Each structure stands twice: as C-alpha cells, then as structure tokens.
C-alpha positions as a LaTeX table, in Angstrom:
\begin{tabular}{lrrr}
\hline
Residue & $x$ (\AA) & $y$ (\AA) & $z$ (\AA) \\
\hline
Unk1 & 0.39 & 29.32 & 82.24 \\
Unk2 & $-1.92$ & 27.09 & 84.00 \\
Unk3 & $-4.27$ & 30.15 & 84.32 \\
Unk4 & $-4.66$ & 29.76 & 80.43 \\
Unk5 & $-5.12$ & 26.78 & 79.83 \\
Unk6 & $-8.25$ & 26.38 & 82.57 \\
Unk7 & $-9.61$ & 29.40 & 81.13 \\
Unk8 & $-9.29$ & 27.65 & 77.67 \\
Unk9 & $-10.82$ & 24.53 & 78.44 \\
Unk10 & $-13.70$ & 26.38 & 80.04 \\
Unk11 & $-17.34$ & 25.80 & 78.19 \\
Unk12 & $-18.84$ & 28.67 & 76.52 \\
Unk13 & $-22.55$ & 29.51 & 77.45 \\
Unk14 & $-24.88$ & 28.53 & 74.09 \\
Unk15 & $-26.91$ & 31.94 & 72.91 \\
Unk16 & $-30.55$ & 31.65 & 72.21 \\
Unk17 & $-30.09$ & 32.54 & 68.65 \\
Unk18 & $-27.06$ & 29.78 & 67.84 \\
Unk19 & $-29.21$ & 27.22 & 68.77 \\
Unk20 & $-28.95$ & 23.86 & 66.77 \\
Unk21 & $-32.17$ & 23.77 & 64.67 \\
Unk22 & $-34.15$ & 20.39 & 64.52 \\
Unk23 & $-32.57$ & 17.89 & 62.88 \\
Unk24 & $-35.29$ & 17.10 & 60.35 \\
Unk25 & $-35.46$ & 20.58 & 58.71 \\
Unk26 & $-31.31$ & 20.87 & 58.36 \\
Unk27 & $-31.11$ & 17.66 & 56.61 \\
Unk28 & $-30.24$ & 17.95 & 53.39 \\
Unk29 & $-31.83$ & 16.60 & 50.35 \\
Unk30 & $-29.41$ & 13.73 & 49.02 \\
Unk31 & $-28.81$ & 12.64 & 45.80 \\
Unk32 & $-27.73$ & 9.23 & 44.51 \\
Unk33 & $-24.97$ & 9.46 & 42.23 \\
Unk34 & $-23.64$ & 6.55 & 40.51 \\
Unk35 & $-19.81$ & 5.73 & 40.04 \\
Unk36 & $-18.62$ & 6.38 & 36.59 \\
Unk37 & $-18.37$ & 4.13 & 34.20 \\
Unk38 & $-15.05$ & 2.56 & 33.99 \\
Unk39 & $-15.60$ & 0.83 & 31.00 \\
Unk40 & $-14.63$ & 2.45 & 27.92 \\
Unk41 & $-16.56$ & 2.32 & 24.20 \\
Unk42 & $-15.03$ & $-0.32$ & 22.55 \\
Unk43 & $-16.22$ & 0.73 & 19.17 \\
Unk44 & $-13.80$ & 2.59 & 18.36 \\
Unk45 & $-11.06$ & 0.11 & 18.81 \\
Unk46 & $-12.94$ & $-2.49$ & 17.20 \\
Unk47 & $-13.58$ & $-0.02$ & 13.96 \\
Unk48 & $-9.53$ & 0.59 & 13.94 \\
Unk49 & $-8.69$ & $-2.78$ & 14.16 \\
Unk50 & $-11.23$ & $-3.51$ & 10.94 \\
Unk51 & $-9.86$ & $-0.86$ & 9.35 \\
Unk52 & $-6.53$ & $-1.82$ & 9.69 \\
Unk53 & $-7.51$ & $-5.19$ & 8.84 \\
Unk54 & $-9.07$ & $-4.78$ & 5.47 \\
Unk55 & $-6.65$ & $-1.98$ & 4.41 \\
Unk56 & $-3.75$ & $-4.66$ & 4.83 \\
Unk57 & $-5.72$ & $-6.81$ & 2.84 \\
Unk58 & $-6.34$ & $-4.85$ & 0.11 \\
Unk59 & $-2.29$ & $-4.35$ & $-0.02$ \\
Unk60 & $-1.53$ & $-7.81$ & 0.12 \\
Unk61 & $-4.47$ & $-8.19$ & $-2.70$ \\
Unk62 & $-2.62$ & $-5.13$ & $-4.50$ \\
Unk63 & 1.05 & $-6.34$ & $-4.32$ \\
Unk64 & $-0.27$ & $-9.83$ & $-5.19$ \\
Unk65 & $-1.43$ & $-8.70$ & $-8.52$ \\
Unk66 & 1.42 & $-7.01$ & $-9.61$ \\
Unk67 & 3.68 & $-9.68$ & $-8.83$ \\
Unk68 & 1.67 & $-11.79$ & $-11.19$ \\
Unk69 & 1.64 & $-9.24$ & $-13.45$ \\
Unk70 & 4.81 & $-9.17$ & $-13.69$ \\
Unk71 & 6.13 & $-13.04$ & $-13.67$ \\
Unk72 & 3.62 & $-12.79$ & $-16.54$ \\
Unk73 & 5.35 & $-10.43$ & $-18.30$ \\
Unk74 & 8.76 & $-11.49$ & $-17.44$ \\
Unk75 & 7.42 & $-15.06$ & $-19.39$ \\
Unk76 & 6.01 & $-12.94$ & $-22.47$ \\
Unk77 & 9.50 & $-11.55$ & $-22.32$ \\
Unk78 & 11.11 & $-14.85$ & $-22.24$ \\
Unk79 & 9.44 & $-16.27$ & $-24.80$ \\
Unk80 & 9.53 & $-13.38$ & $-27.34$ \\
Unk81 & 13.65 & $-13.33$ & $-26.58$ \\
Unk82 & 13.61 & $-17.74$ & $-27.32$ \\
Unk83 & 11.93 & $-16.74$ & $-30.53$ \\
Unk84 & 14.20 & $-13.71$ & $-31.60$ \\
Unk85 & 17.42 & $-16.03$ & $-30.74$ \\
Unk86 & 15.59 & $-18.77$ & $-32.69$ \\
Unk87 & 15.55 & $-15.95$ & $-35.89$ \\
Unk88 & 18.93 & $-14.62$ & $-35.02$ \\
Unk89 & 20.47 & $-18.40$ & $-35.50$ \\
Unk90 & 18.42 & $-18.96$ & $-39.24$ \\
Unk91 & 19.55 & $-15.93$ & $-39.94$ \\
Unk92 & 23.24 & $-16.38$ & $-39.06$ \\
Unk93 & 22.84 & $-20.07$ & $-40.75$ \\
Unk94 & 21.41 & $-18.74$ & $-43.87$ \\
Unk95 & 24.30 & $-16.02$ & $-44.58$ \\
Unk96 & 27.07 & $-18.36$ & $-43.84$ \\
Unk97 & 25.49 & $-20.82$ & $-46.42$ \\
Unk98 & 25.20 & $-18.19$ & $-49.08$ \\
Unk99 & 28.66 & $-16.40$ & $-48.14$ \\
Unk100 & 30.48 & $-19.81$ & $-49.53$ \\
Unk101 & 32.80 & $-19.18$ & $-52.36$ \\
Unk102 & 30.75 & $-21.70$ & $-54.57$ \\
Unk103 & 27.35 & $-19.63$ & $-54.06$ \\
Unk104 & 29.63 & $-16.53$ & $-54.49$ \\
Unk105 & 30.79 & $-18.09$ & $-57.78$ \\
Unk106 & 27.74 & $-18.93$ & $-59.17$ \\
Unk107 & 26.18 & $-15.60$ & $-58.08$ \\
Unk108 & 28.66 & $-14.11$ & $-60.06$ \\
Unk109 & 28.05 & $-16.16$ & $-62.74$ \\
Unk110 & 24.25 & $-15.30$ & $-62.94$ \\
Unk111 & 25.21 & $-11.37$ & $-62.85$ \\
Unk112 & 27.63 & $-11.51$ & $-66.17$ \\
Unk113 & 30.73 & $-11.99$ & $-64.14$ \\
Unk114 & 33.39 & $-14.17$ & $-65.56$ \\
Unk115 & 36.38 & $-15.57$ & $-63.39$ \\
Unk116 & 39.84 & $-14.51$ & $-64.53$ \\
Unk117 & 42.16 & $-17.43$ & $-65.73$ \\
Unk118 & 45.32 & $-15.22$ & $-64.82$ \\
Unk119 & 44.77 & $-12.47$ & $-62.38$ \\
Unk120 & 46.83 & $-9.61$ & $-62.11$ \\
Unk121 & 47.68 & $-8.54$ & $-58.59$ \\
Unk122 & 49.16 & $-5.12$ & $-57.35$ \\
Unk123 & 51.94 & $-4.95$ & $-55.16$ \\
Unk124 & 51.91 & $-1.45$ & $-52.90$ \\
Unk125 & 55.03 & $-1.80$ & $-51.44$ \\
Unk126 & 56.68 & $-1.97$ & $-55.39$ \\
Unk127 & 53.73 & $-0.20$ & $-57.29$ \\
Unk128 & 54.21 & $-2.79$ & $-59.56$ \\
Unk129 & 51.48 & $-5.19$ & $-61.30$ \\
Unk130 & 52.50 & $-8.70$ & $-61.35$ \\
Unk131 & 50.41 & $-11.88$ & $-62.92$ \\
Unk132 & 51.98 & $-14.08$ & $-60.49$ \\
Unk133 & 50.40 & $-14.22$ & $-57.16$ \\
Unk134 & 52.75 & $-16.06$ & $-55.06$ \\
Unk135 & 55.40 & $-13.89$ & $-56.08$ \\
Unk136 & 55.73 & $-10.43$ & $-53.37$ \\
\hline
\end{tabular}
C-alpha cells in the first residue's frame, strides 16, 4: 500500500505543449455588472391605492344620495298621508252631521216625504201588521 501512495504523490513531468500561456493573453475580458435593482415600481401600487380610493368615494357619494333621496321621499310621503287623514276626519265629521235624524227629517221633507202619525209595523214571527209598536 505504501508503494501507491509514493507513486501517487509523485510529480508529473510538464509537456512542452501544456504549458501555462502568459498571463496577459489568458485574461479574460471582464465586465461590470451591476446588482439588480431591489427596489420595485411603486406606480403601480400607488395607481391601486387611487383607484381604490376614488371608487370608494364615489360609493359613499352614491349611497349618500339615495339615502337623501329617500328621507325625502319618506317626508313627501308623510305629509301627503297628514293631509289624506286630515280629509278622511272632514269627511267622517261631515257624514255624521248630515246622518242625524233631524237632517234626515228635513231631507225628507224637501223630497215630498211626509212622516207617518201612526205607523204600521210587521211582525215576522206572527205575519201580522200591528199599529202599535211596542206591542211584539
């Protein structure tokens, strides 16, 4: 074993032809190359973030307006219902003043009618016509 390892740390003669070359025409031409860039283009972000921005504007702008819209409404509403109720209670006023049995009467009165001294009132159960109304 030791015969191997003297005969492997043994120099090998140089040939002629694999002969290092001067060192000036081996040397390569170098280039200088920069590090890249390790910012990156804002822009874009920035453009996003704008975008964003004014689109959430423009929905707050947008929901905005139809909320007033309709509170505005809703008060047209309101008023238009205070007026009908207004209407509703003439109205109601007006037929219980001319439902009275004195307006009645004198309704009556202008159409020809005449009021019965004795009335005559029929009695279903009996089929009989009676003059006296207390009577059953």
């Amino acid at each position: 074993m030791s015969a191997l390892q003297s005969s492997a740390a043994r120099a090998l003669p140089v040939r002629p032809h694999e002969r290092a070359l001067p060192t000036t025409a081996s040397k390569p031409k170098l280039k200088l190359i920069t590090a890249p860039s390790t910012e990156r283009p804002i822009a874009g972000v920035v453009y996003l973030c704008i975008t964003l921005l004014v689109c959430s504007v423009l929905a707050v702008l947008v929901m905005n307006t139809e909320l007033a819209d309709g509170a505005y409404q809703r008060s047209a509403l309101t008023k238009q219902l205070s007026a009908e109720v207004l209407t509703t209670e003439q109205l109601t006023e007006r037929l219980a003043d001319v439902s009275t049995p004195e307006n009645l009467a004198v309704k009556a009165e202008r159409l020809g009618m005449k009021q019965m001294v004795n009335p005559e009132v029929l009695h279903i159960d009996s089929s009989k016509i009676n003059r006296d109304t207390t009577s059953n």
